[in-house]
Amino acid sequence: RQNCSGLWGQCGGENWSGPTCCASGSTCEFQNPWYSQCLPGSAACPALPNSLGSANQRLPDPFTFHNGARVASAAEFTCRQREVSALLQQYELGQLPAAPQSVTASYSGGTLSITVSDQGRSISFSARVTNAGNNRPAIITYGGASIPVPNGVATIVFNNDEIAEQRDRGSRGRGRFYDLYGSGHSAGAMTAWAWGVARIIDAIERTPAVGIDARRIGVTGCSRNGKGAMVAGALEPRIALTIPQESGSGGSACWRLSNWQRQQGQNVQTPTQIITENVWLGSAFDARANNVDALPFDHHQLAGLIAPRALYVIENSDMEWLGWTATYGCMAAARTQWEALGQLDAFGFSQVGGNQHCSFNSGKQGSELTAFINKFLLQSGGGTTAILRTERNHGSFSLSQWTPWTVPTLR
Ligand code: MCU
């Protein structure tokens, strides 16, 4: 093991705090004074792909590299995640910029004020913080929270619409993110929001007076903001717990499975519809939405970028438009990545009915949510966190037909 000098980081999927972490052969990626990550020596990672590769009518194999080589270890899976993230950004989400040159923050009266500067331009934004203190964990909520946040966990309200607008198709390139990086930047709104979440975490790390532990941050949002929460968890490795609620298409649904539901005559949001409605995805996706089989990934792998960090996906089994089978099938496929890493406790999918869109079903999901928050943010308490639950009958849907690959054991 070699020296990895961040205060905390990940080593082959294992959370680590302390001065030594990286297994021999891997290298320490020093991201900032507080966070570092062990990556397999870059020589050990295949070169990033420069083409789409062959089309695939099924869900692509998360455990085979673009060049056909099989993923054989947890360290190699981090290489695969890097590859999948690059592909997702190139063809669907738009580019997440590198860490900006400067982030400064101040805290007063429950408002965290953040200024970000890069290449001669600056922007400022702020987030409301409640219930902080004593180095507590916190949940960043896109807009207002649609889940109950317990005592002992602070809430940070992220005004994501200010960072990137999401009114309609005309919102492309509008918001603070684009003031900083230019209105022609490739990032879709969800990528811009993930960048904003990263800056909030930077600000918390630099501002001990807020009283929040930057190593115990959750993120949540519902519906369109749930899609955003999923993308934030996928693109920002410092998020410990990701809770997308009723995110549907563009979030916990797989594009190929939404199309399959549509072929069954169901009224589900498809990739071709979503690009006409809003700017959640990058403009690069406009050219891909009518042929998603050509993409070398689907959203089971977007979710897989979160592994082995914790993910608790809340879905609604009454909502056809969300893709009740597309979300279930996609997340059942995603779960194999936590399974491969021996971390099933960190994966939950729960699809229940009887509640309105975005009103949390405390009766059915309250104890599940509590178990996730206890285990991954409060680091206390019991309860079941390995969850794959659906109240829907998925008819002729066959998971094994959609996932014709085997799940390795990765250590
Ligand atoms: C489920 O999220 C979206 C959905 O993708 C849109 O098609 C619809 O217009 O709005 C939903 C939403 O955000 O509802 C609050």
Short mmCIF file of C-alpha atoms and ligand atoms in Angstrom, two decimals:
data_model
loop_
_atom_site.label_atom_id
_atom_site.label_comp_id
_atom_site.label_asym_id
_atom_site.label_seq_id
_atom_site.Cartn_x
_atom_site.Cartn_y
_atom_site.Cartn_z
CA ARG A 1 0.00 0.00 0.00
CA GLN A 2 1.31 3.39 -0.90
CA ASN A 3 0.64 6.83 0.40
CA CYS A 4 -2.56 8.54 -0.65
CA SER A 5 -2.61 11.76 1.25
CA GLY A 6 -6.23 12.91 1.11
CA LEU A 7 -8.11 12.85 4.37
CA TRP A 8 -10.38 10.25 2.90
CA GLY A 9 -10.86 8.48 -0.36
CA GLN A 10 -11.62 5.19 -1.98
CA CYS A 11 -9.36 2.27 -2.58
CA GLY A 12 -10.61 -0.40 -4.96
CA GLY A 13 -14.12 0.38 -3.88
CA GLU A 14 -13.30 0.44 -0.20
CA ASN A 15 -13.85 3.68 1.71
CA TRP A 16 -10.71 4.64 3.48
CA SER A 17 -9.62 7.36 5.79
CA GLY A 18 -6.04 7.82 6.85
CA PRO A 19 -2.71 8.39 5.20
CA THR A 20 -2.16 5.08 3.43
CA CYS A 21 -4.67 3.50 1.14
CA CYS A 22 -3.75 2.51 -2.38
CA ALA A 23 -2.97 -1.12 -3.12
CA SER A 24 0.32 -1.71 -4.89
CA GLY A 25 0.04 -1.21 -8.64
CA SER A 26 -2.62 1.43 -8.20
CA THR A 27 -2.01 5.15 -8.03
CA CYS A 28 -3.38 7.86 -5.86
CA GLU A 29 -5.41 10.43 -7.72
CA PHE A 30 -5.17 13.55 -5.64
CA GLN A 31 -8.31 15.56 -6.38
CA ASN A 32 -8.12 18.26 -3.76
CA PRO A 33 -6.62 18.66 -0.30
CA TRP A 34 -9.46 16.65 1.18
CA TYR A 35 -10.27 13.98 -1.32
CA SER A 36 -8.24 11.45 -3.19
CA GLN A 37 -9.02 8.24 -4.96
CA CYS A 38 -6.95 5.18 -5.72
CA LEU A 39 -7.04 4.24 -9.35
CA PRO A 40 -5.34 1.35 -11.03
CA GLY A 41 -2.08 2.68 -12.49
CA SER A 42 -3.33 4.46 -15.61
CA ALA A 43 -1.20 2.07 -17.65
CA ALA A 44 -3.49 -0.65 -16.33
CA CYS A 45 -6.66 1.02 -17.68
CA PRO A 46 -7.54 0.52 -21.35
CA ALA A 47 -7.36 3.70 -23.44
CA LEU A 48 -10.63 5.61 -23.52
CA PRO A 49 -12.71 4.60 -26.55
CA ASN A 50 -13.05 6.94 -29.50
CA SER A 51 -16.04 5.33 -31.18
CA LEU A 52 -19.46 3.96 -30.32
CA GLY A 53 -18.59 0.34 -31.06
CA SER A 54 -21.23 -2.13 -32.18
CA ALA A 55 -24.95 -1.68 -31.58
CA ASN A 56 -26.68 -3.68 -28.86
CA GLN A 57 -30.39 -4.43 -28.58
CA ARG A 58 -29.97 -5.66 -25.01
CA LEU A 59 -28.55 -3.91 -21.96
CA PRO A 60 -24.77 -3.59 -22.46
CA ASP A 61 -22.50 -5.67 -20.23
CA PRO A 62 -21.15 -3.52 -17.36
CA PHE A 63 -18.30 -6.00 -16.84
CA THR A 64 -16.75 -5.98 -20.32
CA PHE A 65 -14.61 -3.09 -21.51
CA HIS A 66 -15.31 -1.35 -24.79
CA ASN A 67 -12.29 -3.20 -26.26
CA GLY A 68 -13.82 -6.58 -25.38
CA ALA A 69 -11.63 -7.37 -22.36
CA ARG A 70 -13.41 -8.67 -19.29
CA VAL A 71 -13.33 -6.75 -15.98
CA ALA A 72 -11.46 -9.00 -13.55
CA SER A 73 -11.08 -7.04 -10.31
CA ALA A 74 -12.60 -4.20 -8.29
CA ALA A 75 -9.69 -2.01 -9.38
CA GLU A 76 -10.44 -2.79 -13.05
CA PHE A 77 -14.08 -1.95 -12.42
CA THR A 78 -12.99 1.58 -11.51
CA CYS A 79 -11.33 1.70 -14.96
CA ARG A 80 -14.60 0.53 -16.50
CA GLN A 81 -16.50 3.21 -14.57
CA ARG A 82 -14.14 5.86 -15.90
CA GLU A 83 -14.75 4.55 -19.43
CA VAL A 84 -18.55 4.46 -19.00
CA SER A 85 -18.56 7.95 -17.50
CA ALA A 86 -16.58 9.27 -20.48
CA LEU A 87 -18.99 7.62 -22.94
CA LEU A 88 -22.07 8.86 -21.07
CA GLN A 89 -20.71 12.39 -21.08
CA GLN A 90 -19.77 12.28 -24.74
CA TYR A 91 -23.02 10.90 -26.15
CA GLU A 92 -25.68 11.77 -23.60
CA LEU A 93 -24.95 14.05 -20.64
CA GLY A 94 -22.39 16.51 -21.97
CA GLN A 95 -19.00 17.18 -20.45
CA LEU A 96 -18.45 17.68 -16.73
CA PRO A 97 -15.74 20.38 -16.51
CA ALA A 98 -12.57 19.71 -14.54
CA ALA A 99 -12.44 21.21 -11.04
CA PRO A 100 -12.50 25.01 -11.35
CA GLN A 101 -9.46 27.15 -10.51
CA SER A 102 -10.99 28.68 -7.41
CA VAL A 103 -13.92 28.07 -5.06
CA THR A 104 -14.40 30.35 -2.07
CA ALA A 105 -17.22 30.23 0.46
CA SER A 106 -18.60 31.98 3.50
CA TYR A 107 -21.36 31.05 5.92
CA SER A 108 -23.71 33.32 7.75
CA GLY A 109 -27.24 33.03 9.12
CA GLY A 110 -27.85 29.64 7.51
CA THR A 111 -26.75 30.75 4.06
CA LEU A 112 -23.72 29.19 2.41
CA SER A 113 -22.44 31.64 -0.21
CA ILE A 114 -20.18 30.25 -2.90
CA THR A 115 -18.05 31.97 -5.53
CA VAL A 116 -16.47 29.96 -8.32
CA SER A 117 -13.85 31.35 -10.69
CA ASP A 118 -12.33 29.78 -13.74
CA GLN A 119 -10.37 31.19 -16.66
CA GLY A 120 -11.12 34.79 -15.87
CA ARG A 121 -14.86 34.48 -15.20
CA SER A 122 -16.71 34.12 -11.89
CA ILE A 123 -20.18 33.28 -10.69
CA SER A 124 -21.77 33.23 -7.24
CA PHE A 125 -24.68 31.31 -5.82
CA SER A 126 -25.90 30.33 -2.39
CA ALA A 127 -27.61 27.45 -0.62
CA ARG A 128 -29.84 27.49 2.47
CA VAL A 129 -28.63 25.22 5.26
CA THR A 130 -30.85 24.08 8.13
CA ASN A 131 -30.24 21.93 11.17
CA ALA A 132 -26.44 21.88 10.78
CA GLY A 133 -23.83 21.80 13.54
CA ASN A 134 -21.44 19.40 15.29
CA ASN A 135 -20.01 18.05 12.05
CA ARG A 136 -23.30 16.39 11.09
CA PRO A 137 -24.12 14.60 7.87
CA ALA A 138 -26.33 16.46 5.41
CA ILE A 139 -28.67 15.83 2.51
CA ILE A 140 -28.51 18.15 -0.49
CA THR A 141 -32.05 18.48 -1.87
CA TYR A 142 -32.75 19.61 -5.41
CA GLY A 143 -35.45 22.21 -4.79
CA GLY A 144 -37.36 21.36 -1.62
CA ALA A 145 -37.06 17.89 -0.11
CA SER A 146 -39.82 15.40 -0.99
CA ILE A 147 -38.54 12.90 1.57
CA PRO A 148 -38.47 13.36 5.35
CA VAL A 149 -34.98 14.30 6.57
CA PRO A 150 -34.49 13.11 10.17
CA ASN A 151 -33.13 15.04 13.10
CA GLY A 152 -29.38 14.72 13.21
CA VAL A 153 -29.09 15.25 9.47
CA ALA A 154 -28.80 18.77 8.08
CA THR A 155 -30.59 19.87 4.91
CA ILE A 156 -28.97 21.91 2.16
CA VAL A 157 -31.43 23.31 -0.36
CA PHE A 158 -29.85 23.45 -3.81
CA ASN A 159 -31.57 25.82 -6.20
CA ASN A 160 -30.62 23.74 -9.22
CA ASP A 161 -32.76 25.77 -11.65
CA GLU A 162 -30.50 28.75 -10.96
CA ILE A 163 -27.42 26.77 -12.06
CA ALA A 164 -29.13 25.44 -15.20
CA GLU A 165 -32.68 26.31 -16.26
CA GLN A 166 -35.18 23.56 -17.03
CA ARG A 167 -38.25 25.36 -18.31
CA ASP A 168 -38.37 23.83 -21.77
CA ARG A 169 -36.24 23.36 -24.87
CA GLY A 170 -35.46 27.06 -24.82
CA SER A 171 -33.56 26.66 -21.55
CA ARG A 172 -30.48 25.27 -23.31
CA GLY A 173 -27.36 27.11 -22.17
CA ARG A 174 -29.11 29.28 -19.57
CA GLY A 175 -28.12 29.58 -15.92
CA ARG A 176 -25.06 30.35 -13.80
CA PHE A 177 -23.12 27.33 -15.05
CA TYR A 178 -23.33 28.69 -18.59
CA ASP A 179 -22.48 32.20 -17.42
CA LEU A 180 -19.19 30.69 -16.29
CA TYR A 181 -18.48 28.21 -19.08
CA GLY A 182 -20.35 29.75 -22.02
CA SER A 183 -23.87 29.17 -23.37
CA GLY A 184 -22.52 26.72 -25.94
CA HIS A 185 -21.07 24.37 -23.32
CA SER A 186 -21.97 20.72 -24.03
CA ALA A 187 -23.23 19.95 -20.51
CA GLY A 188 -26.96 19.31 -20.22
CA ALA A 189 -28.80 20.66 -17.20
CA MET A 190 -28.26 17.51 -15.13
CA THR A 191 -24.49 17.64 -15.65
CA ALA A 192 -24.45 21.34 -14.77
CA TRP A 193 -26.38 20.56 -11.58
CA ALA A 194 -23.91 17.78 -10.66
CA TRP A 195 -21.17 20.37 -11.07
CA GLY A 196 -23.12 22.69 -8.72
CA VAL A 197 -23.42 19.93 -6.11
CA ALA A 198 -19.67 19.40 -6.34
CA ARG A 199 -19.12 23.10 -5.64
CA ILE A 200 -21.43 22.93 -2.60
CA ILE A 201 -19.31 20.05 -1.29
CA ASP A 202 -16.13 22.05 -2.01
CA ALA A 203 -17.66 24.90 0.00
CA ILE A 204 -18.54 22.64 2.93
CA GLU A 205 -15.01 21.22 2.96
CA ARG A 206 -13.54 24.72 3.07
CA THR A 207 -15.97 26.09 5.68
CA PRO A 208 -15.86 24.17 8.97
CA ALA A 209 -18.18 26.82 10.51
CA VAL A 210 -21.11 25.24 8.65
CA GLY A 211 -20.80 22.19 10.91
CA ILE A 212 -21.33 19.55 8.22
CA ASP A 213 -19.19 16.49 7.62
CA ALA A 214 -18.31 16.54 3.90
CA ARG A 215 -17.70 12.79 4.00
CA ARG A 216 -21.34 12.10 4.87
CA ILE A 217 -23.34 13.88 2.19
CA GLY A 218 -26.51 12.55 0.60
CA VAL A 219 -28.34 13.93 -2.44
CA THR A 220 -32.01 13.69 -3.36
CA GLY A 221 -34.63 15.13 -5.67
CA CYS A 222 -37.94 14.04 -7.16
CA SER A 223 -39.10 13.53 -10.72
CA ARG A 224 -37.03 15.77 -13.04
CA ASN A 225 -34.92 16.60 -10.00
CA GLY A 226 -34.69 12.89 -9.21
CA LYS A 227 -33.07 12.37 -12.60
CA GLY A 228 -30.66 15.08 -11.55
CA ALA A 229 -29.94 13.42 -8.20
CA MET A 230 -29.04 10.18 -10.00
CA VAL A 231 -26.62 12.00 -12.29
CA ALA A 232 -25.07 13.87 -9.34
CA GLY A 233 -24.39 10.58 -7.55
CA ALA A 234 -22.90 9.17 -10.74
CA LEU A 235 -20.59 12.10 -11.53
CA GLU A 236 -19.58 13.23 -8.03
CA PRO A 237 -17.65 10.60 -6.04
CA ARG A 238 -17.86 12.48 -2.74
CA ILE A 239 -21.61 11.77 -2.45
CA ALA A 240 -22.04 8.98 0.09
CA LEU A 241 -25.77 8.30 -0.43
CA THR A 242 -27.84 8.98 -3.56
CA ILE A 243 -31.66 8.95 -3.31
CA PRO A 244 -33.40 9.56 -6.64
CA GLN A 245 -37.18 9.65 -6.14
CA GLU A 246 -39.60 8.85 -9.00
CA SER A 247 -36.96 9.86 -11.55
CA GLY A 248 -38.25 7.65 -14.35
CA SER A 249 -36.87 8.17 -17.86
CA GLY A 250 -33.56 9.96 -17.92
CA GLY A 251 -32.99 8.71 -14.36
CA SER A 252 -33.55 5.19 -13.09
CA ALA A 253 -35.16 3.93 -16.33
CA CYS A 254 -33.11 2.38 -19.12
CA TRP A 255 -33.75 3.90 -22.56
CA ARG A 256 -34.00 0.50 -24.21
CA LEU A 257 -36.57 -0.68 -21.67
CA SER A 258 -38.70 2.47 -22.00
CA ASN A 259 -38.77 1.81 -25.75
CA TRP A 260 -39.77 -1.80 -25.06
CA GLN A 261 -42.65 -0.63 -22.85
CA ARG A 262 -43.72 1.74 -25.60
CA GLN A 263 -43.75 -1.18 -28.03
CA GLN A 264 -46.11 -2.93 -25.60
CA GLY A 265 -48.47 0.00 -26.10
CA GLN A 266 -47.77 1.75 -22.82
CA ASN A 267 -47.69 5.52 -22.32
CA VAL A 268 -44.12 5.86 -21.14
CA GLN A 269 -41.59 8.65 -21.59
CA THR A 270 -39.19 7.61 -24.35
CA PRO A 271 -35.81 9.02 -25.41
CA THR A 272 -37.36 10.59 -28.51
CA GLN A 273 -39.98 12.37 -26.38
CA ILE A 274 -37.62 13.57 -23.65
CA ILE A 275 -35.41 15.57 -26.01
CA THR A 276 -38.45 17.50 -27.24
CA GLU A 277 -39.53 18.39 -23.72
CA ASN A 278 -36.50 19.78 -21.92
CA VAL A 279 -32.73 20.19 -21.71
CA TRP A 280 -31.92 17.66 -19.01
CA LEU A 281 -29.58 15.79 -21.37
CA GLY A 282 -26.72 17.30 -23.35
CA SER A 283 -27.41 18.46 -26.90
CA ALA A 284 -25.25 15.53 -28.12
CA PHE A 285 -28.14 13.24 -27.15
CA ASP A 286 -30.43 14.88 -29.72
CA ALA A 287 -28.61 12.93 -32.42
CA ARG A 288 -28.77 9.66 -30.46
CA ALA A 289 -32.27 9.53 -29.02
CA ASN A 290 -33.87 7.89 -32.04
CA ASN A 291 -31.37 5.01 -31.99
CA VAL A 292 -30.38 4.21 -28.42
CA ASP A 293 -29.40 0.66 -29.38
CA ALA A 294 -26.30 2.26 -30.91
CA LEU A 295 -25.18 3.55 -27.50
CA PRO A 296 -22.55 1.43 -25.70
CA PHE A 297 -24.30 2.01 -22.35
CA ASP A 298 -27.70 2.40 -20.73
CA HIS A 299 -28.82 3.75 -17.40
CA HIS A 300 -28.03 0.60 -15.41
CA GLN A 301 -24.47 1.78 -15.98
CA LEU A 302 -25.23 5.40 -15.10
CA ALA A 303 -26.34 3.97 -11.74
CA GLY A 304 -23.29 1.69 -11.72
CA LEU A 305 -21.00 4.75 -11.60
CA ILE A 306 -22.27 5.13 -8.03
CA ALA A 307 -21.15 1.63 -6.95
CA PRO A 308 -20.07 0.74 -4.35
CA ARG A 309 -21.33 3.96 -2.76
CA ALA A 310 -24.90 3.76 -1.49
CA LEU A 311 -27.92 4.16 -3.78
CA TYR A 312 -31.55 3.97 -2.67
CA VAL A 313 -33.94 4.36 -5.61
CA ILE A 314 -37.55 5.23 -4.86
CA GLU A 315 -40.08 4.56 -7.62
CA ASN A 316 -43.85 4.62 -8.05
CA SER A 317 -45.54 1.47 -9.34
CA ASP A 318 -48.70 3.39 -10.35
CA MET A 319 -47.02 5.78 -12.77
CA GLU A 320 -46.93 4.51 -16.31
CA TRP A 321 -45.10 7.58 -17.65
CA LEU A 322 -42.09 6.97 -15.37
CA GLY A 323 -41.56 3.55 -16.90
CA TRP A 324 -42.70 1.18 -14.20
CA THR A 325 -40.96 -1.77 -15.87
CA ALA A 326 -38.16 0.29 -17.43
CA THR A 327 -37.10 1.48 -13.97
CA TYR A 328 -37.51 -1.89 -12.27
CA GLY A 329 -35.64 -3.78 -15.01
CA CYS A 330 -32.93 -1.16 -15.27
CA MET A 331 -32.24 -1.07 -11.55
CA ALA A 332 -32.37 -4.86 -11.24
CA ALA A 333 -29.64 -4.87 -13.91
CA ALA A 334 -27.76 -2.08 -12.10
CA ARG A 335 -27.80 -4.05 -8.86
CA THR A 336 -25.44 -6.68 -10.35
CA GLN A 337 -22.63 -4.13 -10.04
CA TRP A 338 -23.00 -3.93 -6.26
CA GLU A 339 -23.39 -7.71 -6.24
CA ALA A 340 -20.11 -8.14 -8.15
CA LEU A 341 -18.34 -5.86 -5.68
CA GLY A 342 -19.79 -7.73 -2.68
CA GLN A 343 -21.67 -4.59 -1.56
CA LEU A 344 -25.38 -5.45 -1.90
CA ASP A 345 -26.15 -3.64 1.36
CA ALA A 346 -25.43 -0.39 -0.43
CA PHE A 347 -28.09 -0.93 -3.11
CA GLY A 348 -31.84 -0.43 -2.73
CA PHE A 349 -34.65 -0.25 -5.27
CA SER A 350 -38.16 0.15 -3.97
CA GLN A 351 -41.18 0.58 -6.22
CA VAL A 352 -44.50 0.93 -4.42
CA GLY A 353 -47.90 2.42 -5.14
CA GLY A 354 -50.72 4.22 -3.43
CA ASN A 355 -49.03 7.61 -3.17
CA GLN A 356 -49.20 10.65 -5.40
CA HIS A 357 -46.22 11.47 -7.59
CA CYS A 358 -43.47 12.86 -5.32
CA SER A 359 -45.33 12.40 -2.06
CA PHE A 360 -43.23 10.03 -0.01
CA ASN A 361 -44.94 6.79 0.98
CA SER A 362 -43.93 6.70 4.65
CA GLY A 363 -46.09 3.67 5.39
CA LYS A 364 -44.31 1.48 2.88
CA GLN A 365 -40.91 3.08 2.51
CA GLY A 366 -40.30 4.95 5.76
CA SER A 367 -38.27 2.17 7.39
CA GLU A 368 -36.27 1.59 4.22
CA LEU A 369 -35.29 5.24 3.96
CA THR A 370 -34.43 5.33 7.66
CA ALA A 371 -32.21 2.26 7.31
CA PHE A 372 -30.28 3.87 4.44
CA ILE A 373 -29.85 7.19 6.22
CA ASN A 374 -28.85 5.47 9.46
CA LYS A 375 -26.32 3.21 7.85
CA PHE A 376 -24.72 5.52 5.31
CA LEU A 377 -25.09 9.01 6.80
CA LEU A 378 -25.57 8.65 10.55
CA GLN A 379 -23.45 5.49 10.63
CA SER A 380 -25.58 3.91 13.29
CA GLY A 381 -28.61 1.71 13.67
CA GLY A 382 -29.89 -1.42 11.98
CA GLY A 383 -32.51 -2.18 9.35
CA THR A 384 -32.43 -3.77 5.93
CA THR A 385 -30.67 -1.93 3.15
CA ALA A 386 -30.28 -4.70 0.54
CA ILE A 387 -33.60 -4.10 -1.23
CA LEU A 388 -35.10 -5.03 -4.60
CA ARG A 389 -38.82 -4.48 -4.25
CA THR A 390 -41.62 -3.95 -6.72
CA GLU A 391 -45.38 -3.95 -6.29
CA ARG A 392 -45.97 -4.22 -9.99
CA ASN A 393 -46.48 -7.35 -12.02
CA HIS A 394 -44.09 -6.92 -14.94
CA GLY A 395 -45.94 -9.31 -17.25
CA SER A 396 -43.83 -10.72 -20.05
CA PHE A 397 -40.72 -8.74 -19.07
CA SER A 398 -37.75 -11.08 -18.64
CA LEU A 399 -34.71 -9.65 -16.89
CA SER A 400 -32.44 -12.48 -18.00
CA GLN A 401 -33.24 -11.80 -21.66
CA TRP A 402 -32.20 -8.19 -21.25
CA THR A 403 -29.01 -9.00 -19.31
CA PRO A 404 -27.32 -11.77 -21.27
CA TRP A 405 -24.04 -11.45 -19.38
CA THR A 406 -22.63 -13.05 -16.27
CA VAL A 407 -21.81 -11.31 -13.01
CA PRO A 408 -18.19 -11.76 -11.92
CA THR A 409 -16.86 -11.66 -8.37
CA LEU A 410 -14.69 -8.54 -8.17
CA ARG A 411 -12.35 -8.06 -5.22
C1 MCU B 1 -40.69 12.25 -13.98
O1 MCU B 1 -40.15 13.52 -14.25
C2 MCU B 1 -40.73 14.42 -15.16
C3 MCU B 1 -41.04 13.81 -16.49
O2 MCU B 1 -39.84 13.27 -17.03
C4 MCU B 1 -41.61 14.85 -17.43
O3 MCU B 1 -41.98 14.27 -18.66
C5 MCU B 1 -42.81 15.54 -16.82
O4 MCU B 1 -43.19 16.61 -17.63
O5 MCU B 1 -42.45 16.05 -15.56
C6 MCU B 1 -42.00 15.12 -14.60
C7 MCU B 1 -41.73 15.91 -13.37
O6 MCU B 1 -40.65 16.44 -13.17
O7 MCU B 1 -42.77 16.14 -12.56
C8 MCU B 1 -42.61 16.98 -11.45
#
